[in-house]
Amino acid sequence: MTMPLPSHAADRAPRVNAARLWAGGAATAVVAALVAVVGILLARSVFDLAVLAPEGEGVWGDADTWTYAGCAAAAALVATGLAHLLILSTPSPLRFFRWVITLATLAAMLAPFAAERSWEAVATAVINLAIGVTIGSLVSSTARSATTTAPTRPPQAGPYPPAA
């Protein structure tokens, strides 16, 4: 036996301001790319770890630094698309979004240890954590601010006639 929805829940549907959501997603992509670059610079310059580059490549490293930053930006855009899809199709969309982001971040943190167990792997895992937290928090807050609930049907007339 299913319980009927309260009338106020049945009368509301989510509406997404797509321009606002995707503008926030684009801004998140820039921030995520910068988090990746700053994390790599920190690991290489302060901790002298060869993260994503041979040691001879210096602090800025090689093309892998920029590829990593580009992948972080792409992940932010994918997360924005996922948030948009979930808002339009699921109940409690941001709860599902947080679960997906948390599990994807955990997988990204564990991935460096599949190849090796080193301080470089630890640094990469920490950078991946920072990117995941950045994407999760910024896309989540952007999605929340870009979503409103609107009536799905016009309000019904009350028991009194309209005022003249």
Coordinates of N, CA and C in Angstrom, one line a residue:
M1 N 0.8 -1.2 0.0 CA 0.0 0.0 0.0 C 0.9 1.2 0.0
T2 N 0.6 2.1 -0.9 CA 1.4 3.4 -1.0 C 0.6 4.5 -0.3
M3 N 1.4 5.4 0.3 CA 0.8 6.5 0.9 C 0.7 7.7 -0.1
P4 N -0.4 8.4 -0.2 CA -0.5 9.5 -1.1 C 0.5 10.6 -0.6
L5 N 1.0 11.3 -1.6 CA 1.8 12.5 -1.3 C 1.0 13.6 -0.7
P6 N 1.5 14.3 0.2 CA 0.8 15.5 0.7 C 0.5 16.4 -0.4
S7 N -0.5 17.2 -0.4 CA -0.9 18.0 -1.5 C 0.1 19.0 -1.9
H8 N 0.9 19.5 -0.9 CA 1.9 20.5 -1.2 C 3.1 19.9 -1.9
A9 N 3.4 18.6 -1.7 CA 4.5 17.9 -2.4 C 4.1 17.6 -3.8
A10 N 2.9 17.2 -4.0 CA 2.4 16.8 -5.3 C 2.3 18.1 -6.2
D11 N 2.1 19.3 -5.7 CA 1.9 20.5 -6.4 C 3.3 21.1 -6.8
R12 N 4.4 20.6 -6.4 CA 5.7 21.2 -6.6 C 6.6 20.4 -7.5
A13 N 7.2 21.0 -8.5 CA 8.2 20.3 -9.4 C 9.4 21.1 -9.5
P14 N 10.6 20.5 -9.5 CA 11.8 21.3 -9.6 C 12.0 22.0 -11.0
R15 N 12.5 23.2 -10.9 CA 12.8 23.9 -12.1 C 14.3 24.3 -12.0
V16 N 15.0 24.1 -13.1 CA 16.4 24.4 -13.1 C 16.7 25.6 -14.0
N17 N 17.4 26.6 -13.4 CA 17.9 27.7 -14.2 C 19.2 27.2 -14.9
A18 N 19.1 26.6 -16.1 CA 20.2 25.9 -16.7 C 21.4 26.9 -16.9
A19 N 21.1 28.1 -17.3 CA 22.2 29.0 -17.5 C 23.0 29.3 -16.3
R20 N 22.3 29.4 -15.2 CA 23.0 29.6 -13.9 C 23.8 28.4 -13.5
L21 N 23.2 27.2 -13.6 CA 23.8 25.9 -13.3 C 25.1 25.7 -14.1
W22 N 25.0 25.9 -15.4 CA 26.2 25.7 -16.3 C 27.2 26.7 -16.1
A23 N 26.8 28.0 -15.8 CA 27.8 29.0 -15.6 C 28.6 28.7 -14.3
G24 N 27.9 28.2 -13.3 CA 28.6 27.7 -12.1 C 29.4 26.5 -12.4
G25 N 29.0 25.6 -13.2 CA 29.8 24.4 -13.6 C 31.0 24.8 -14.3
A26 N 30.9 25.9 -15.2 CA 32.1 26.3 -15.9 C 33.1 27.0 -14.9
A27 N 32.6 27.8 -14.0 CA 33.5 28.4 -13.0 C 34.1 27.3 -12.1
T28 N 33.3 26.3 -11.8 CA 33.9 25.1 -11.0 C 35.0 24.4 -11.8
A29 N 34.8 24.3 -13.1 CA 35.9 23.7 -14.0 C 37.2 24.5 -13.9
V30 N 37.1 25.8 -13.9 CA 38.3 26.6 -13.8 C 38.9 26.4 -12.4
V31 N 38.1 26.4 -11.4 CA 38.7 26.3 -10.0 C 39.3 24.9 -9.9
A32 N 38.6 23.8 -10.4 CA 39.1 22.5 -10.2 C 40.5 22.3 -11.0
A33 N 40.6 22.9 -12.1 CA 41.9 22.9 -12.9 C 43.0 23.6 -12.1
L34 N 42.6 24.7 -11.5 CA 43.6 25.5 -10.7 C 44.0 24.7 -9.4
V35 N 43.0 24.0 -8.8 CA 43.4 23.2 -7.7 C 44.4 22.1 -8.1
A36 N 44.2 21.5 -9.2 CA 45.1 20.5 -9.7 C 46.5 21.1 -9.9
V37 N 46.6 22.2 -10.6 CA 47.9 22.8 -10.8 C 48.6 23.2 -9.5
V38 N 47.8 23.8 -8.6 CA 48.4 24.3 -7.3 C 48.8 23.0 -6.5
G39 N 48.1 22.0 -6.5 CA 48.4 20.8 -5.8 C 49.7 20.1 -6.4
I40 N 49.8 20.1 -7.7 CA 51.0 19.6 -8.3 C 52.2 20.5 -8.0
L41 N 52.0 21.8 -8.1 CA 53.1 22.7 -7.8 C 53.6 22.5 -6.3
L42 N 52.6 22.4 -5.4 CA 52.9 22.2 -4.0 C 53.7 21.0 -3.8
A43 N 53.3 19.9 -4.4 CA 53.9 18.6 -4.2 C 55.4 18.6 -4.8
R44 N 55.5 19.3 -5.9 CA 56.8 19.3 -6.6 C 57.8 20.3 -5.9
S45 N 57.3 21.5 -5.6 CA 58.2 22.5 -5.1 C 58.5 22.5 -3.6
V46 N 57.4 22.2 -2.8 CA 57.6 22.2 -1.4 C 58.1 20.8 -0.9
F47 N 57.5 19.8 -1.4 CA 57.8 18.4 -0.9 C 58.7 17.7 -1.8
D48 N 59.2 18.3 -2.9 CA 60.1 17.7 -3.8 C 59.7 16.3 -4.3
L49 N 58.4 16.1 -4.6 CA 57.9 14.9 -5.1 C 57.6 15.0 -6.6
A50 N 58.0 14.0 -7.3 CA 57.8 14.0 -8.8 C 56.4 13.5 -9.1
V51 N 55.4 14.3 -8.9 CA 54.0 14.0 -9.1 C 53.7 14.2 -10.6
L52 N 53.3 13.2 -11.3 CA 52.9 13.3 -12.7 C 54.0 13.8 -13.6
A53 N 55.2 13.7 -13.3 CA 56.3 14.1 -14.2 C 57.6 13.5 -13.7
P54 N 58.5 13.2 -14.6 CA 59.8 12.8 -14.2 C 60.5 13.9 -13.4
E55 N 61.4 13.6 -12.6 CA 62.1 14.6 -11.7 C 62.8 15.7 -12.5
G56 N 63.3 15.4 -13.6 CA 64.1 16.3 -14.4 C 63.2 17.4 -15.0
E57 N 61.9 17.3 -15.0 CA 61.1 18.3 -15.6 C 60.8 19.6 -14.9
G58 N 61.3 19.7 -13.6 CA 61.1 20.9 -12.9 C 59.8 21.0 -12.2
V59 N 59.5 22.2 -11.6 CA 58.3 22.4 -10.9 C 57.1 22.4 -11.8
W60 N 57.1 23.0 -13.0 CA 56.0 23.0 -13.9 C 55.8 21.7 -14.6
G61 N 56.8 20.9 -14.6 CA 56.6 19.5 -15.2 C 56.5 19.5 -16.7
D62 N 55.8 18.5 -17.2 CA 55.6 18.4 -18.6 C 54.1 18.5 -18.9
A63 N 53.7 18.0 -20.0 CA 52.3 18.2 -20.5 C 51.4 17.5 -19.5
D64 N 51.9 16.5 -18.7 CA 51.0 15.8 -17.8 C 50.3 16.7 -16.8
T65 N 51.0 17.8 -16.4 CA 50.4 18.8 -15.5 C 49.1 19.4 -16.1
W66 N 49.2 19.8 -17.4 CA 48.1 20.5 -18.0 C 47.0 19.5 -18.4
T67 N 47.4 18.2 -18.7 CA 46.4 17.2 -19.0 C 45.6 16.9 -17.7
Y68 N 46.3 16.8 -16.6 CA 45.7 16.6 -15.3 C 44.7 17.7 -15.0
A69 N 45.1 18.9 -15.2 CA 44.2 20.1 -15.0 C 43.0 20.0 -15.9
G70 N 43.3 19.7 -17.1 CA 42.2 19.6 -18.1 C 41.2 18.5 -17.7
C71 N 41.7 17.4 -17.2 CA 40.8 16.3 -16.7 C 40.0 16.7 -15.5
A72 N 40.6 17.5 -14.6 CA 39.9 18.0 -13.5 C 38.7 19.0 -13.9
A73 N 39.0 19.8 -14.9 CA 38.0 20.7 -15.5 C 36.9 19.9 -16.1
A74 N 37.3 18.8 -16.9 CA 36.3 18.0 -17.5 C 35.4 17.3 -16.5
A75 N 36.0 16.8 -15.4 CA 35.3 16.2 -14.3 C 34.2 17.1 -13.7
A76 N 34.6 18.4 -13.6 CA 33.6 19.4 -13.1 C 32.4 19.5 -14.0
L77 N 32.7 19.5 -15.3 CA 31.6 19.6 -16.3 C 30.7 18.4 -16.3
V78 N 31.3 17.2 -16.2 CA 30.6 16.0 -16.1 C 29.7 16.0 -14.8
A79 N 30.3 16.4 -13.7 CA 29.5 16.5 -12.5 C 28.3 17.5 -12.6
T80 N 28.5 18.6 -13.3 CA 27.4 19.5 -13.6 C 26.3 18.9 -14.4
G81 N 26.7 18.1 -15.4 CA 25.7 17.4 -16.2 C 25.0 16.4 -15.4
L82 N 25.7 15.7 -14.5 CA 25.1 14.7 -13.7 C 24.1 15.4 -12.7
A83 N 24.5 16.5 -12.1 CA 23.6 17.2 -11.2 C 22.3 17.7 -12.0
H84 N 22.5 18.2 -13.2 CA 21.3 18.6 -14.0 C 20.4 17.5 -14.2
L85 N 20.9 16.3 -14.6 CA 20.1 15.2 -14.9 C 19.4 14.7 -13.7
L86 N 20.1 14.6 -12.5 CA 19.5 14.2 -11.3 C 18.4 15.1 -10.8
I87 N 18.6 16.4 -11.0 CA 17.6 17.4 -10.5 C 16.3 17.1 -11.3
L88 N 16.4 16.9 -12.6 CA 15.3 16.7 -13.5 C 14.6 15.3 -13.3
S89 N 15.3 14.4 -12.8 CA 14.8 13.0 -12.9 C 14.6 12.2 -11.6
T90 N 15.2 12.7 -10.5 CA 15.2 11.9 -9.3 C 14.7 12.6 -8.0
P91 N 14.1 11.9 -7.1 CA 13.8 12.5 -5.8 C 15.1 12.7 -5.0
S92 N 15.2 13.7 -4.2 CA 16.4 14.0 -3.5 C 17.7 14.0 -4.3
P93 N 17.7 14.8 -5.4 CA 18.8 14.8 -6.3 C 20.1 15.1 -5.7
L94 N 20.2 16.0 -4.8 CA 21.5 16.4 -4.3 C 22.1 15.3 -3.4
R95 N 21.2 14.6 -2.7 CA 21.6 13.4 -1.9 C 22.3 12.4 -2.8
F96 N 21.7 12.0 -3.9 CA 22.3 11.1 -4.9 C 23.6 11.7 -5.4
F97 N 23.6 13.0 -5.8 CA 24.8 13.6 -6.3 C 25.9 13.5 -5.3
R98 N 25.7 13.8 -4.0 CA 26.8 13.7 -3.0 C 27.3 12.3 -2.9
W99 N 26.4 11.3 -3.0 CA 26.9 9.9 -3.0 C 27.8 9.6 -4.2
V100 N 27.4 10.0 -5.4 CA 28.2 9.7 -6.6 C 29.6 10.4 -6.5
I101 N 29.5 11.7 -6.1 CA 30.8 12.4 -6.0 C 31.7 11.8 -4.9
T102 N 31.1 11.5 -3.8 CA 31.9 10.9 -2.7 C 32.6 9.6 -3.2
L103 N 31.8 8.7 -3.8 CA 32.4 7.4 -4.3 C 33.4 7.6 -5.4
A104 N 33.1 8.6 -6.3 CA 34.1 8.9 -7.4 C 35.4 9.5 -6.8
T105 N 35.3 10.3 -5.8 CA 36.5 10.9 -5.2 C 37.3 9.8 -4.5
L106 N 36.6 8.9 -3.8 CA 37.3 7.8 -3.1 C 38.0 6.9 -4.2
A107 N 37.4 6.6 -5.3 CA 38.0 5.8 -6.3 C 39.3 6.6 -6.9
A108 N 39.1 7.9 -7.1 CA 40.3 8.7 -7.6 C 41.4 8.7 -6.5
M109 N 41.1 8.7 -5.3 CA 42.1 8.7 -4.2 C 42.8 7.3 -4.2
L110 N 42.1 6.2 -4.4 CA 42.7 4.9 -4.3 C 43.5 4.5 -5.6
A111 N 43.1 5.1 -6.7 CA 43.7 4.8 -8.0 C 45.3 4.9 -8.0
P112 N 45.9 5.9 -7.5 CA 47.3 6.0 -7.5 C 48.0 4.9 -6.8
F113 N 47.4 4.2 -5.8 CA 48.0 3.2 -5.1 C 48.0 1.8 -5.9
A114 N 47.2 1.8 -6.9 CA 47.1 0.6 -7.8 C 48.5 0.4 -8.5
A115 N 49.1 1.4 -8.9 CA 50.4 1.3 -9.6 C 51.6 1.2 -8.6
E116 N 51.6 2.0 -7.6 CA 52.7 2.0 -6.7 C 52.3 2.5 -5.3
R117 N 53.1 2.2 -4.3 CA 52.9 2.7 -3.0 C 54.1 3.6 -2.7
S118 N 53.9 4.9 -2.8 CA 55.0 5.8 -2.6 C 54.5 7.2 -2.1
W119 N 55.4 8.1 -1.8 CA 54.9 9.4 -1.4 C 54.3 10.1 -2.6
E120 N 54.7 9.9 -3.8 CA 54.1 10.5 -5.0 C 52.7 10.0 -5.1
A121 N 52.4 8.7 -4.8 CA 51.0 8.2 -4.8 C 50.2 8.9 -3.7
V122 N 50.8 9.1 -2.5 CA 50.0 9.8 -1.5 C 49.7 11.2 -1.9
A123 N 50.7 11.9 -2.5 CA 50.4 13.3 -2.9 C 49.4 13.3 -4.0
T124 N 49.4 12.4 -4.9 CA 48.4 12.4 -6.0 C 47.0 12.1 -5.4
A125 N 46.9 11.2 -4.4 CA 45.7 10.9 -3.7 C 45.1 12.2 -3.0
V126 N 46.0 12.9 -2.4 CA 45.6 14.2 -1.7 C 45.1 15.2 -2.7
I127 N 45.8 15.3 -3.8 CA 45.4 16.2 -4.9 C 44.0 15.8 -5.4
N128 N 43.8 14.5 -5.6 CA 42.5 14.0 -6.1 C 41.4 14.3 -5.0
L129 N 41.7 14.2 -3.8 CA 40.7 14.5 -2.7 C 40.4 16.0 -2.8
A130 N 41.3 16.8 -2.9 CA 41.1 18.3 -3.0 C 40.2 18.6 -4.2
I131 N 40.5 18.0 -5.4 CA 39.7 18.2 -6.6 C 38.3 17.7 -6.4
G132 N 38.1 16.5 -5.8 CA 36.8 16.0 -5.5 C 36.0 16.8 -4.6
V133 N 36.6 17.3 -3.5 CA 35.9 18.1 -2.6 C 35.5 19.5 -3.2
T134 N 36.4 20.0 -4.0 CA 36.1 21.3 -4.7 C 34.9 21.1 -5.7
I135 N 34.9 20.1 -6.5 CA 33.9 19.8 -7.4 C 32.5 19.5 -6.7
G136 N 32.6 18.7 -5.7 CA 31.4 18.3 -5.0 C 30.7 19.5 -4.3
S137 N 31.5 20.3 -3.6 CA 30.9 21.4 -2.9 C 30.4 22.5 -3.8
L138 N 31.2 22.9 -4.8 CA 30.8 24.0 -5.7 C 29.7 23.6 -6.6
V139 N 29.7 22.4 -7.2 CA 28.6 22.0 -8.1 C 27.3 21.8 -7.2
S140 N 27.4 21.3 -6.1 CA 26.3 21.1 -5.2 C 25.6 22.4 -4.8
S141 N 26.5 23.4 -4.4 CA 25.9 24.7 -4.0 C 25.3 25.4 -5.2
T142 N 26.0 25.3 -6.4 CA 25.5 25.9 -7.6 C 24.1 25.3 -8.0
A143 N 24.0 24.0 -7.9 CA 22.8 23.3 -8.2 C 21.7 23.7 -7.3
R144 N 22.0 23.8 -6.0 CA 21.0 24.3 -5.0 C 20.5 25.7 -5.3
S145 N 21.4 26.6 -5.7 CA 21.0 28.0 -6.0 C 20.3 28.1 -7.4
A146 N 20.5 27.1 -8.2 CA 19.9 27.2 -9.6 C 18.6 26.5 -9.7
T147 N 18.2 25.9 -8.6 CA 16.9 25.1 -8.6 C 15.9 25.7 -7.7
T148 N 14.7 25.8 -8.2 CA 13.5 26.3 -7.5 C 12.4 25.2 -7.7
T149 N 11.4 25.3 -6.8 CA 10.2 24.5 -7.0 C 9.1 25.4 -7.4
A150 N 8.4 25.0 -8.4 CA 7.3 25.8 -8.9 C 6.0 24.9 -8.9
P151 N 4.9 25.6 -8.8 CA 3.7 24.8 -8.9 C 3.5 24.1 -10.2
T152 N 3.0 22.8 -10.2 CA 2.8 22.1 -11.4 C 1.4 22.3 -12.0
R153 N 0.5 22.8 -11.1 CA -0.8 23.1 -11.6 C -1.2 24.5 -11.0
P154 N -2.2 25.2 -11.6 CA -2.6 26.4 -11.0 C -3.2 26.3 -9.7
P155 N -3.1 27.2 -8.8 CA -3.7 27.1 -7.5 C -5.3 27.1 -7.7
Q156 N -5.9 26.3 -6.8 CA -7.3 26.1 -6.8 C -8.0 27.3 -6.1
A157 N -9.2 27.6 -6.6 CA -9.9 28.7 -6.0 C -10.3 28.4 -4.5
G158 N -10.2 29.4 -3.7 CA -10.7 29.2 -2.3 C -12.2 29.1 -2.2
P159 N -12.7 29.0 -1.0 CA -14.1 29.0 -0.8 C -14.8 30.3 -0.9
Y160 N -14.0 31.4 -1.0 CA -14.7 32.7 -1.1 C -14.5 33.2 -2.5
P161 N -15.5 34.0 -2.9 CA -15.4 34.6 -4.3 C -14.3 35.6 -4.3
P162 N -13.7 35.9 -5.5 CA -12.6 36.9 -5.6 C -13.2 38.3 -5.2
A163 N -12.3 39.1 -4.7 CA -12.7 40.4 -4.3 C -12.9 41.3 -5.5
A164 N -13.9 42.1 -5.5 CA -14.2 42.9 -6.7 C -13.5 44.2 -6.7

